[in-house]
Amino acid sequence: MDSLPQLDRDSTAPIWFQIMRAIESRIADGTWSTGDRLPSENDLCGHFGASRTSVREALSRLESAGIVSRRQGKGAFVERIQGPSAWTLPSAPSLLGEYSEDGQSALSSQILRAGIEALPPWAAAVVGRDSPDGLGFVLERVRAVGSRTAVHVINYLPTRFAGVLPDLREPRASLYAAINRVTGVRIARMHRTIEAVAADRALAGLLDVEQGHPIVVVEAVAYDQTGAPIDFSRASVRTDRLRVSVDTGFEAAGISNESASGRYPGAVRSEPARPSSRATTRVVR
């Protein structure tokens, strides 16, 4: 119990959330191993000076994420120790990273919103140039590795791709596989920008982290086989659950590294610069 931190009473994070993160961090650093019994609810209440409701909510969240299991009359136990899964940004167009060979994504998705709406100016400049009214198809999802939420992603596409939505109702459906199947459009290459940011309040709630927690944002423009940009996406990633890596191979499917590098077409976002560590990788997927 002494290894568990105390609550930050000045924090805006809910008590249950702080308890959940405290327990999760001690499992991650090896203080508790697979099969170990966690302190009892009474002990956790006493240590944190928290209500049983807050402790039970924290344990319920950990159980839902597959990190602990609770056994009637015996308590809560560490279910498994699992490091981050890998999200490789590969080079070959046939390995879209987004989906596997069976057309299914390695991640499960929950759709938060989807429909035709006004594109932000910076997205409209990339994928909405053929839409005089500035509308596009917007898809917002949270994505999980197993039961652990790891990614929040928003895609901005031309309105003609709204017809793929019924194909995305299955949790492991792939957006790019659906686009290829429904419209015949194939993603030929990608341009990605990787940026480190601090989670704001809204993003922290979606990814189950505290506000200010460091996350990685991967912005990408997808190009079809004619070289036209058809998707602008922004994925915010918990790298403690999904580690981002880059496959630097090239010459895949006859596309050279030079021709695949690409740049954002037209105008890009004109937002105030944010303090961050930024790296750009040009790859084909």
PDB file of C-alpha atoms in Angstrom:
ATOM      1  CA  MET A   1       0.000   0.000   0.000  1.00  0.00           C
ATOM      2  CA  ASP A   2       2.876   2.371   0.730  1.00  0.00           C
ATOM      3  CA  SER A   3       3.814   2.275  -2.960  1.00  0.00           C
ATOM      4  CA  LEU A   4       0.508   3.860  -3.978  1.00  0.00           C
ATOM      5  CA  PRO A   5       0.558   7.658  -4.270  1.00  0.00           C
ATOM      6  CA  GLN A   6      -1.890   9.837  -2.416  1.00  0.00           C
ATOM      7  CA  LEU A   7      -4.672  11.681  -4.200  1.00  0.00           C
ATOM      8  CA  ASP A   8      -4.125  15.173  -5.501  1.00  0.00           C
ATOM      9  CA  ARG A   9      -6.990  17.001  -3.843  1.00  0.00           C
ATOM     10  CA  ASP A  10      -6.332  20.082  -5.993  1.00  0.00           C
ATOM     11  CA  SER A  11      -6.670  18.118  -9.235  1.00  0.00           C
ATOM     12  CA  THR A  12      -9.720  18.477 -11.439  1.00  0.00           C
ATOM     13  CA  ALA A  13      -9.545  14.735 -12.225  1.00  0.00           C
ATOM     14  CA  PRO A  14     -12.287  12.674 -10.528  1.00  0.00           C
ATOM     15  CA  ILE A  15     -11.278  10.667  -7.464  1.00  0.00           C
ATOM     16  CA  TRP A  16     -12.090   7.332  -9.134  1.00  0.00           C
ATOM     17  CA  PHE A  17      -9.917   8.333 -12.087  1.00  0.00           C
ATOM     18  CA  GLN A  18      -6.924   9.131  -9.869  1.00  0.00           C
ATOM     19  CA  ILE A  19      -7.322   5.804  -8.056  1.00  0.00           C
ATOM     20  CA  MET A  20      -7.562   3.928 -11.359  1.00  0.00           C
ATOM     21  CA  ARG A  21      -4.410   5.587 -12.708  1.00  0.00           C
ATOM     22  CA  ALA A  22      -2.513   4.966  -9.455  1.00  0.00           C
ATOM     23  CA  ILE A  23      -3.282   1.239  -9.525  1.00  0.00           C
ATOM     24  CA  GLU A  24      -2.607   0.983 -13.273  1.00  0.00           C
ATOM     25  CA  SER A  25       0.773   2.696 -12.891  1.00  0.00           C
ATOM     26  CA  ARG A  26       1.872   0.284 -10.166  1.00  0.00           C
ATOM     27  CA  ILE A  27       0.894  -2.671 -12.338  1.00  0.00           C
ATOM     28  CA  ALA A  28       2.773  -1.158 -15.281  1.00  0.00           C
ATOM     29  CA  ASP A  29       5.971  -0.560 -13.266  1.00  0.00           C
ATOM     30  CA  GLY A  30       5.994  -4.128 -11.914  1.00  0.00           C
ATOM     31  CA  THR A  31       5.049  -3.384  -8.308  1.00  0.00           C
ATOM     32  CA  TRP A  32       2.206  -5.863  -8.791  1.00  0.00           C
ATOM     33  CA  SER A  33       2.522  -8.802 -11.185  1.00  0.00           C
ATOM     34  CA  THR A  34       0.048 -11.039 -12.977  1.00  0.00           C
ATOM     35  CA  GLY A  35      -1.939 -13.014 -10.428  1.00  0.00           C
ATOM     36  CA  ASP A  36      -1.181 -10.692  -7.495  1.00  0.00           C
ATOM     37  CA  ARG A  37      -4.109  -9.763  -5.291  1.00  0.00           C
ATOM     38  CA  LEU A  38      -4.753  -6.044  -5.004  1.00  0.00           C
ATOM     39  CA  PRO A  39      -5.420  -4.443  -1.618  1.00  0.00           C
ATOM     40  CA  SER A  40      -8.992  -4.860  -0.461  1.00  0.00           C
ATOM     41  CA  GLU A  41     -11.624  -2.230  -1.119  1.00  0.00           C
ATOM     42  CA  ASN A  42     -11.494  -1.278   2.571  1.00  0.00           C
ATOM     43  CA  ASP A  43      -7.712  -0.862   2.421  1.00  0.00           C
ATOM     44  CA  LEU A  44      -7.928   1.227  -0.741  1.00  0.00           C
ATOM     45  CA  CYS A  45     -10.646   3.412   0.794  1.00  0.00           C
ATOM     46  CA  GLY A  46      -8.484   3.953   3.862  1.00  0.00           C
ATOM     47  CA  HIS A  47      -5.305   4.675   1.916  1.00  0.00           C
ATOM     48  CA  PHE A  48      -6.886   7.161  -0.461  1.00  0.00           C
ATOM     49  CA  GLY A  49      -9.405   8.595   1.985  1.00  0.00           C
ATOM     50  CA  ALA A  50     -12.019   7.891  -0.663  1.00  0.00           C
ATOM     51  CA  SER A  51     -15.511   6.481  -0.732  1.00  0.00           C
ATOM     52  CA  ARG A  52     -16.231   2.871  -1.593  1.00  0.00           C
ATOM     53  CA  THR A  53     -18.139   4.131  -4.639  1.00  0.00           C
ATOM     54  CA  SER A  54     -14.984   5.783  -6.033  1.00  0.00           C
ATOM     55  CA  VAL A  55     -12.852   2.708  -5.364  1.00  0.00           C
ATOM     56  CA  ARG A  56     -15.384   0.388  -6.989  1.00  0.00           C
ATOM     57  CA  GLU A  57     -15.641   2.642 -10.042  1.00  0.00           C
ATOM     58  CA  ALA A  58     -11.845   2.588 -10.420  1.00  0.00           C
ATOM     59  CA  LEU A  59     -11.752  -1.209 -10.154  1.00  0.00           C
ATOM     60  CA  SER A  60     -14.672  -1.542 -12.566  1.00  0.00           C
ATOM     61  CA  ARG A  61     -12.815   0.548 -15.162  1.00  0.00           C
ATOM     62  CA  LEU A  62      -9.676  -1.543 -14.726  1.00  0.00           C
ATOM     63  CA  GLU A  63     -11.719  -4.708 -15.079  1.00  0.00           C
ATOM     64  CA  SER A  64     -13.394  -3.425 -18.256  1.00  0.00           C
ATOM     65  CA  ALA A  65      -9.932  -2.741 -19.692  1.00  0.00           C
ATOM     66  CA  GLY A  66      -8.862  -6.308 -18.896  1.00  0.00           C
ATOM     67  CA  ILE A  67      -6.172  -5.143 -16.470  1.00  0.00           C
ATOM     68  CA  VAL A  68      -7.689  -6.703 -13.345  1.00  0.00           C
ATOM     69  CA  SER A  69     -10.323  -9.312 -12.606  1.00  0.00           C
ATOM     70  CA  ARG A  70     -12.622  -9.394  -9.600  1.00  0.00           C
ATOM     71  CA  ARG A  71     -13.650 -12.639  -7.936  1.00  0.00           C
ATOM     72  CA  GLN A  72     -16.643 -12.831  -5.656  1.00  0.00           C
ATOM     73  CA  GLY A  73     -15.542 -13.024  -2.032  1.00  0.00           C
ATOM     74  CA  LYS A  74     -11.830 -13.036  -2.920  1.00  0.00           C
ATOM     75  CA  GLY A  75     -11.024  -9.564  -4.203  1.00  0.00           C
ATOM     76  CA  ALA A  76      -9.363  -8.083  -7.274  1.00  0.00           C
ATOM     77  CA  PHE A  77      -6.368  -9.642  -9.008  1.00  0.00           C
ATOM     78  CA  VAL A  78      -3.922  -8.467 -11.661  1.00  0.00           C
ATOM     79  CA  GLU A  79      -5.112 -10.137 -14.835  1.00  0.00           C
ATOM     80  CA  ARG A  80      -2.152  -9.529 -17.102  1.00  0.00           C
ATOM     81  CA  ILE A  81       0.853  -7.360 -17.678  1.00  0.00           C
ATOM     82  CA  GLN A  82       0.704  -6.069 -21.217  1.00  0.00           C
ATOM     83  CA  GLY A  83       2.972  -3.562 -22.861  1.00  0.00           C
ATOM     84  CA  PRO A  84       1.823  -1.340 -25.684  1.00  0.00           C
ATOM     85  CA  SER A  85       0.787  -2.956 -28.933  1.00  0.00           C
ATOM     86  CA  ALA A  86       2.502  -1.754 -32.087  1.00  0.00           C
ATOM     87  CA  TRP A  87       1.020   0.469 -34.789  1.00  0.00           C
ATOM     88  CA  THR A  88       3.442   0.329 -37.669  1.00  0.00           C
ATOM     89  CA  LEU A  89       3.296   2.998 -40.351  1.00  0.00           C
ATOM     90  CA  PRO A  90       4.410   0.755 -43.230  1.00  0.00           C
ATOM     91  CA  SER A  91       5.731   1.514 -46.676  1.00  0.00           C
ATOM     92  CA  ALA A  92       3.904  -0.887 -48.955  1.00  0.00           C
ATOM     93  CA  PRO A  93       0.565   0.296 -50.375  1.00  0.00           C
ATOM     94  CA  SER A  94      -0.797  -3.248 -50.011  1.00  0.00           C
ATOM     95  CA  LEU A  95      -0.198  -3.150 -46.241  1.00  0.00           C
ATOM     96  CA  LEU A  96      -2.369  -0.246 -45.307  1.00  0.00           C
ATOM     97  CA  GLY A  97      -1.555  -0.409 -41.629  1.00  0.00           C
ATOM     98  CA  GLU A  98      -5.242   0.493 -41.315  1.00  0.00           C
ATOM     99  CA  TYR A  99      -6.291  -3.054 -42.090  1.00  0.00           C
ATOM    100  CA  SER A 100      -4.985  -6.566 -42.430  1.00  0.00           C
ATOM    101  CA  GLU A 101      -5.224  -8.874 -45.429  1.00  0.00           C
ATOM    102  CA  ASP A 102      -8.742 -10.002 -44.519  1.00  0.00           C
ATOM    103  CA  GLY A 103      -9.963  -6.409 -44.698  1.00  0.00           C
ATOM    104  CA  GLN A 104     -10.425  -6.197 -40.934  1.00  0.00           C
ATOM    105  CA  SER A 105      -8.741  -3.584 -38.767  1.00  0.00           C
ATOM    106  CA  ALA A 106      -6.489  -4.690 -35.933  1.00  0.00           C
ATOM    107  CA  LEU A 107      -8.311  -2.114 -33.791  1.00  0.00           C
ATOM    108  CA  SER A 108     -11.960  -2.089 -32.806  1.00  0.00           C
ATOM    109  CA  SER A 109     -13.851   1.175 -33.250  1.00  0.00           C
ATOM    110  CA  GLN A 110     -16.774   3.015 -31.711  1.00  0.00           C
ATOM    111  CA  ILE A 111     -18.277   5.727 -33.920  1.00  0.00           C
ATOM    112  CA  LEU A 112     -18.869   8.988 -32.030  1.00  0.00           C
ATOM    113  CA  ARG A 113     -20.233  10.939 -34.984  1.00  0.00           C
ATOM    114  CA  ALA A 114     -20.519  10.517 -38.723  1.00  0.00           C
ATOM    115  CA  GLY A 115     -22.211  12.562 -41.409  1.00  0.00           C
ATOM    116  CA  ILE A 116     -22.100  15.439 -43.849  1.00  0.00           C
ATOM    117  CA  GLU A 117     -21.027  18.692 -42.223  1.00  0.00           C
ATOM    118  CA  ALA A 118     -18.927  21.790 -42.815  1.00  0.00           C
ATOM    119  CA  LEU A 119     -15.216  20.989 -43.024  1.00  0.00           C
ATOM    120  CA  PRO A 120     -12.716  23.013 -41.015  1.00  0.00           C
ATOM    121  CA  PRO A 121     -10.929  25.431 -43.369  1.00  0.00           C
ATOM    122  CA  TRP A 122      -7.640  23.513 -43.193  1.00  0.00           C
ATOM    123  CA  ALA A 123      -9.350  20.206 -44.045  1.00  0.00           C
ATOM    124  CA  ALA A 124     -11.449  21.813 -46.780  1.00  0.00           C
ATOM    125  CA  ALA A 125      -8.250  23.119 -48.387  1.00  0.00           C
ATOM    126  CA  VAL A 126      -7.012  19.535 -48.705  1.00  0.00           C
ATOM    127  CA  VAL A 127     -10.017  17.307 -49.405  1.00  0.00           C
ATOM    128  CA  GLY A 128     -12.865  19.750 -50.026  1.00  0.00           C
ATOM    129  CA  ARG A 129     -11.628  21.570 -53.084  1.00  0.00           C
ATOM    130  CA  ASP A 130     -14.355  20.021 -55.237  1.00  0.00           C
ATOM    131  CA  SER A 131     -17.077  21.029 -52.778  1.00  0.00           C
ATOM    132  CA  PRO A 132     -18.131  24.656 -53.359  1.00  0.00           C
ATOM    133  CA  ASP A 133     -20.272  24.636 -50.204  1.00  0.00           C
ATOM    134  CA  GLY A 134     -17.349  23.508 -48.022  1.00  0.00           C
ATOM    135  CA  LEU A 135     -19.092  20.320 -46.887  1.00  0.00           C
ATOM    136  CA  GLY A 136     -17.494  16.944 -46.413  1.00  0.00           C
ATOM    137  CA  PHE A 137     -17.974  13.551 -44.794  1.00  0.00           C
ATOM    138  CA  VAL A 138     -16.713  13.657 -41.194  1.00  0.00           C
ATOM    139  CA  LEU A 139     -16.078  10.472 -39.225  1.00  0.00           C
ATOM    140  CA  GLU A 140     -15.053  10.571 -35.555  1.00  0.00           C
ATOM    141  CA  ARG A 141     -14.166   7.383 -33.674  1.00  0.00           C
ATOM    142  CA  VAL A 142     -12.440   6.059 -30.578  1.00  0.00           C
ATOM    143  CA  ARG A 143     -10.430   2.930 -31.240  1.00  0.00           C
ATOM    144  CA  ALA A 144      -9.269   0.205 -28.876  1.00  0.00           C
ATOM    145  CA  VAL A 145      -6.634  -2.497 -28.646  1.00  0.00           C
ATOM    146  CA  GLY A 146      -8.685  -5.362 -27.269  1.00  0.00           C
ATOM    147  CA  SER A 147     -10.746  -3.621 -24.596  1.00  0.00           C
ATOM    148  CA  ARG A 148      -8.250  -0.821 -23.955  1.00  0.00           C
ATOM    149  CA  THR A 149      -9.030   2.537 -25.557  1.00  0.00           C
ATOM    150  CA  ALA A 150      -5.917   3.727 -27.372  1.00  0.00           C
ATOM    151  CA  VAL A 151      -6.790   6.136 -30.189  1.00  0.00           C
ATOM    152  CA  HIS A 152      -9.145   8.992 -30.961  1.00  0.00           C
ATOM    153  CA  VAL A 153      -9.339   9.738 -34.684  1.00  0.00           C
ATOM    154  CA  ILE A 154     -11.239  12.139 -36.913  1.00  0.00           C
ATOM    155  CA  ASN A 155     -11.329  11.651 -40.685  1.00  0.00           C
ATOM    156  CA  TYR A 156     -12.358  14.368 -43.149  1.00  0.00           C
ATOM    157  CA  LEU A 157     -13.316  13.125 -46.619  1.00  0.00           C
ATOM    158  CA  PRO A 158     -15.189  14.379 -49.708  1.00  0.00           C
ATOM    159  CA  THR A 159     -18.970  13.969 -49.446  1.00  0.00           C
ATOM    160  CA  ARG A 160     -19.005  11.192 -52.068  1.00  0.00           C
ATOM    161  CA  PHE A 161     -17.526   8.781 -49.514  1.00  0.00           C
ATOM    162  CA  ALA A 162     -20.444   9.068 -47.086  1.00  0.00           C
ATOM    163  CA  GLY A 163     -21.869   5.924 -48.675  1.00  0.00           C
ATOM    164  CA  VAL A 164     -19.275   3.783 -46.888  1.00  0.00           C
ATOM    165  CA  LEU A 165     -20.843   4.452 -43.476  1.00  0.00           C
ATOM    166  CA  PRO A 166     -23.086   1.328 -43.391  1.00  0.00           C
ATOM    167  CA  ASP A 167     -19.957  -0.784 -43.940  1.00  0.00           C
ATOM    168  CA  LEU A 168     -18.340   0.745 -40.826  1.00  0.00           C
ATOM    169  CA  ARG A 169     -20.975  -0.387 -38.331  1.00  0.00           C
ATOM    170  CA  GLU A 170     -19.005  -3.555 -37.568  1.00  0.00           C
ATOM    171  CA  PRO A 171     -16.465  -2.625 -34.843  1.00  0.00           C
ATOM    172  CA  ARG A 172     -13.430  -4.026 -36.687  1.00  0.00           C
ATOM    173  CA  ALA A 173     -14.370  -2.648 -40.089  1.00  0.00           C
ATOM    174  CA  SER A 174     -11.609  -0.743 -41.854  1.00  0.00           C
ATOM    175  CA  LEU A 175     -12.353   2.660 -43.353  1.00  0.00           C
ATOM    176  CA  TYR A 176      -9.918   2.270 -46.244  1.00  0.00           C
ATOM    177  CA  ALA A 177     -11.016  -1.282 -46.986  1.00  0.00           C
ATOM    178  CA  ALA A 178     -14.638  -0.042 -47.082  1.00  0.00           C
ATOM    179  CA  ILE A 179     -13.684   2.814 -49.405  1.00  0.00           C
ATOM    180  CA  ASN A 180     -11.982   0.379 -51.754  1.00  0.00           C
ATOM    181  CA  ARG A 181     -14.878  -2.089 -51.640  1.00  0.00           C
ATOM    182  CA  VAL A 182     -17.718   0.438 -52.047  1.00  0.00           C
ATOM    183  CA  THR A 183     -16.172   3.022 -54.368  1.00  0.00           C
ATOM    184  CA  GLY A 184     -13.256   1.212 -55.987  1.00  0.00           C
ATOM    185  CA  VAL A 185     -10.867   3.911 -54.770  1.00  0.00           C
ATOM    186  CA  ARG A 186      -7.548   2.570 -53.510  1.00  0.00           C
ATOM    187  CA  ILE A 187      -5.190   4.417 -51.197  1.00  0.00           C
ATOM    188  CA  ALA A 188      -1.909   4.643 -53.089  1.00  0.00           C
ATOM    189  CA  ARG A 189       0.200   6.627 -50.656  1.00  0.00           C
ATOM    190  CA  MET A 190       0.186   8.574 -47.405  1.00  0.00           C
ATOM    191  CA  HIS A 191       1.804  11.699 -46.039  1.00  0.00           C
ATOM    192  CA  ARG A 192       2.061  11.769 -42.260  1.00  0.00           C
ATOM    193  CA  THR A 193       3.155  14.287 -39.662  1.00  0.00           C
ATOM    194  CA  ILE A 194       3.860  13.126 -36.109  1.00  0.00           C
ATOM    195  CA  GLU A 195       3.558  15.552 -33.210  1.00  0.00           C
ATOM    196  CA  ALA A 196       3.767  15.333 -29.411  1.00  0.00           C
ATOM    197  CA  VAL A 197       1.016  17.256 -27.574  1.00  0.00           C
ATOM    198  CA  ALA A 198      -0.624  17.452 -24.156  1.00  0.00           C
ATOM    199  CA  ALA A 199      -4.177  16.133 -23.903  1.00  0.00           C
ATOM    200  CA  ASP A 200      -6.806  18.812 -23.416  1.00  0.00           C
ATOM    201  CA  ARG A 201      -9.875  18.224 -21.262  1.00  0.00           C
ATOM    202  CA  ALA A 202     -12.010  16.753 -24.067  1.00  0.00           C
ATOM    203  CA  LEU A 203      -9.307  14.432 -25.370  1.00  0.00           C
ATOM    204  CA  ALA A 204      -8.349  13.340 -21.861  1.00  0.00           C
ATOM    205  CA  GLY A 205     -11.916  12.195 -21.275  1.00  0.00           C
ATOM    206  CA  LEU A 206     -12.026  10.244 -24.537  1.00  0.00           C
ATOM    207  CA  LEU A 207      -8.699   8.466 -23.941  1.00  0.00           C
ATOM    208  CA  ASP A 208      -9.062   7.929 -20.175  1.00  0.00           C
ATOM    209  CA  VAL A 209      -5.991   9.961 -19.254  1.00  0.00           C
ATOM    210  CA  GLU A 210      -5.550  13.016 -17.075  1.00  0.00           C
ATOM    211  CA  GLN A 211      -5.586  16.449 -18.670  1.00  0.00           C
ATOM    212  CA  GLY A 212      -2.067  17.379 -19.767  1.00  0.00           C
ATOM    213  CA  HIS A 213      -1.025  13.750 -20.271  1.00  0.00           C
ATOM    214  CA  PRO A 214       1.455  13.477 -23.186  1.00  0.00           C
ATOM    215  CA  ILE A 215       0.053  11.876 -26.310  1.00  0.00           C
ATOM    216  CA  VAL A 216       1.192  11.500 -29.907  1.00  0.00           C
ATOM    217  CA  VAL A 217      -0.849  12.979 -32.738  1.00  0.00           C
ATOM    218  CA  VAL A 218      -0.479  11.536 -36.230  1.00  0.00           C
ATOM    219  CA  GLU A 219      -1.919  13.737 -38.968  1.00  0.00           C
ATOM    220  CA  ALA A 220      -2.184  12.122 -42.373  1.00  0.00           C
ATOM    221  CA  VAL A 221      -3.298  12.844 -45.895  1.00  0.00           C
ATOM    222  CA  ALA A 222      -4.267   9.802 -47.983  1.00  0.00           C
ATOM    223  CA  TYR A 223      -3.970   9.937 -51.767  1.00  0.00           C
ATOM    224  CA  ASP A 224      -5.803   7.764 -54.260  1.00  0.00           C
ATOM    225  CA  GLN A 225      -4.234   6.050 -57.266  1.00  0.00           C
ATOM    226  CA  THR A 226      -4.571   9.238 -59.351  1.00  0.00           C
ATOM    227  CA  GLY A 227      -2.668  11.297 -56.784  1.00  0.00           C
ATOM    228  CA  ALA A 228      -5.750  13.153 -55.504  1.00  0.00           C
ATOM    229  CA  PRO A 229      -6.057  13.652 -51.717  1.00  0.00           C
ATOM    230  CA  ILE A 230      -9.187  11.923 -50.425  1.00  0.00           C
ATOM    231  CA  ASP A 231      -8.744  11.807 -46.644  1.00  0.00           C
ATOM    232  CA  PHE A 232      -7.334  14.142 -44.012  1.00  0.00           C
ATOM    233  CA  SER A 233      -7.125  12.463 -40.608  1.00  0.00           C
ATOM    234  CA  ARG A 234      -5.937  13.335 -37.124  1.00  0.00           C
ATOM    235  CA  ALA A 235      -5.269  10.414 -34.772  1.00  0.00           C
ATOM    236  CA  SER A 236      -4.452  11.032 -31.101  1.00  0.00           C
ATOM    237  CA  VAL A 237      -2.648   8.030 -29.648  1.00  0.00           C
ATOM    238  CA  ARG A 238      -1.971   6.764 -26.121  1.00  0.00           C
ATOM    239  CA  THR A 239       1.504   5.373 -26.728  1.00  0.00           C
ATOM    240  CA  ASP A 240       1.471   3.516 -23.412  1.00  0.00           C
ATOM    241  CA  ARG A 241      -1.146   1.316 -25.101  1.00  0.00           C
ATOM    242  CA  LEU A 242      -0.254   1.623 -28.779  1.00  0.00           C
ATOM    243  CA  ARG A 243       3.342   2.325 -29.719  1.00  0.00           C
ATOM    244  CA  VAL A 244       3.812   4.112 -33.045  1.00  0.00           C
ATOM    245  CA  SER A 245       6.655   2.845 -35.230  1.00  0.00           C
ATOM    246  CA  VAL A 246       7.679   3.581 -38.800  1.00  0.00           C
ATOM    247  CA  ASP A 247       8.584   1.127 -41.542  1.00  0.00           C
ATOM    248  CA  THR A 248      11.154   2.959 -43.658  1.00  0.00           C
ATOM    249  CA  GLY A 249      11.220   0.497 -46.539  1.00  0.00           C
ATOM    250  CA  PHE A 250      10.491   1.779 -50.029  1.00  0.00           C
ATOM    251  CA  GLU A 251      10.317   0.751 -53.679  1.00  0.00           C
ATOM    252  CA  ALA A 252       7.171  -1.191 -52.712  1.00  0.00           C
ATOM    253  CA  ALA A 253       4.879  -1.969 -55.640  1.00  0.00           C
ATOM    254  CA  GLY A 254       7.102   0.075 -57.894  1.00  0.00           C
ATOM    255  CA  ILE A 255       6.585   3.323 -55.978  1.00  0.00           C
ATOM    256  CA  SER A 256       9.839   4.993 -55.032  1.00  0.00           C
ATOM    257  CA  ASN A 257      10.508   6.786 -51.776  1.00  0.00           C
ATOM    258  CA  GLU A 258      11.013  10.001 -53.705  1.00  0.00           C
ATOM    259  CA  SER A 259       7.720   9.881 -55.600  1.00  0.00           C
ATOM    260  CA  ALA A 260       5.857   8.784 -52.493  1.00  0.00           C
ATOM    261  CA  SER A 261       7.052  11.589 -50.271  1.00  0.00           C
ATOM    262  CA  GLY A 262       4.271  14.012 -51.134  1.00  0.00           C
ATOM    263  CA  ARG A 263       3.309  17.298 -49.579  1.00  0.00           C
ATOM    264  CA  TYR A 264       0.066  18.746 -48.340  1.00  0.00           C
ATOM    265  CA  PRO A 265      -1.726  20.073 -51.419  1.00  0.00           C
ATOM    266  CA  GLY A 266      -2.743  23.689 -51.488  1.00  0.00           C
ATOM    267  CA  ALA A 267      -3.141  25.593 -48.259  1.00  0.00           C
ATOM    268  CA  VAL A 268      -2.603  23.845 -44.962  1.00  0.00           C
ATOM    269  CA  ARG A 269      -3.825  24.776 -41.529  1.00  0.00           C
ATOM    270  CA  SER A 270      -3.040  28.285 -40.466  1.00  0.00           C
ATOM    271  CA  GLU A 271      -3.325  27.776 -36.729  1.00  0.00           C
ATOM    272  CA  PRO A 272      -1.099  29.404 -34.104  1.00  0.00           C
ATOM    273  CA  ALA A 273       2.016  27.336 -33.518  1.00  0.00           C
ATOM    274  CA  ARG A 274       1.828  25.110 -30.461  1.00  0.00           C
ATOM    275  CA  PRO A 275       4.893  24.277 -28.376  1.00  0.00           C
ATOM    276  CA  SER A 276       5.724  20.719 -29.308  1.00  0.00           C
ATOM    277  CA  SER A 277       8.290  18.277 -30.521  1.00  0.00           C
ATOM    278  CA  ARG A 278       7.542  17.654 -34.189  1.00  0.00           C
ATOM    279  CA  ALA A 279       8.842  15.140 -36.662  1.00  0.00           C
ATOM    280  CA  THR A 280       7.711  14.460 -40.196  1.00  0.00           C
ATOM    281  CA  THR A 281       7.823  11.103 -41.908  1.00  0.00           C
ATOM    282  CA  ARG A 282       6.966  10.549 -45.558  1.00  0.00           C
ATOM    283  CA  VAL A 283       5.927   7.021 -46.220  1.00  0.00           C
ATOM    284  CA  VAL A 284       3.622   4.989 -48.410  1.00  0.00           C
ATOM    285  CA  ARG A 285       1.182   2.609 -46.924  1.00  0.00           C
TER     286      ARG A 285
END
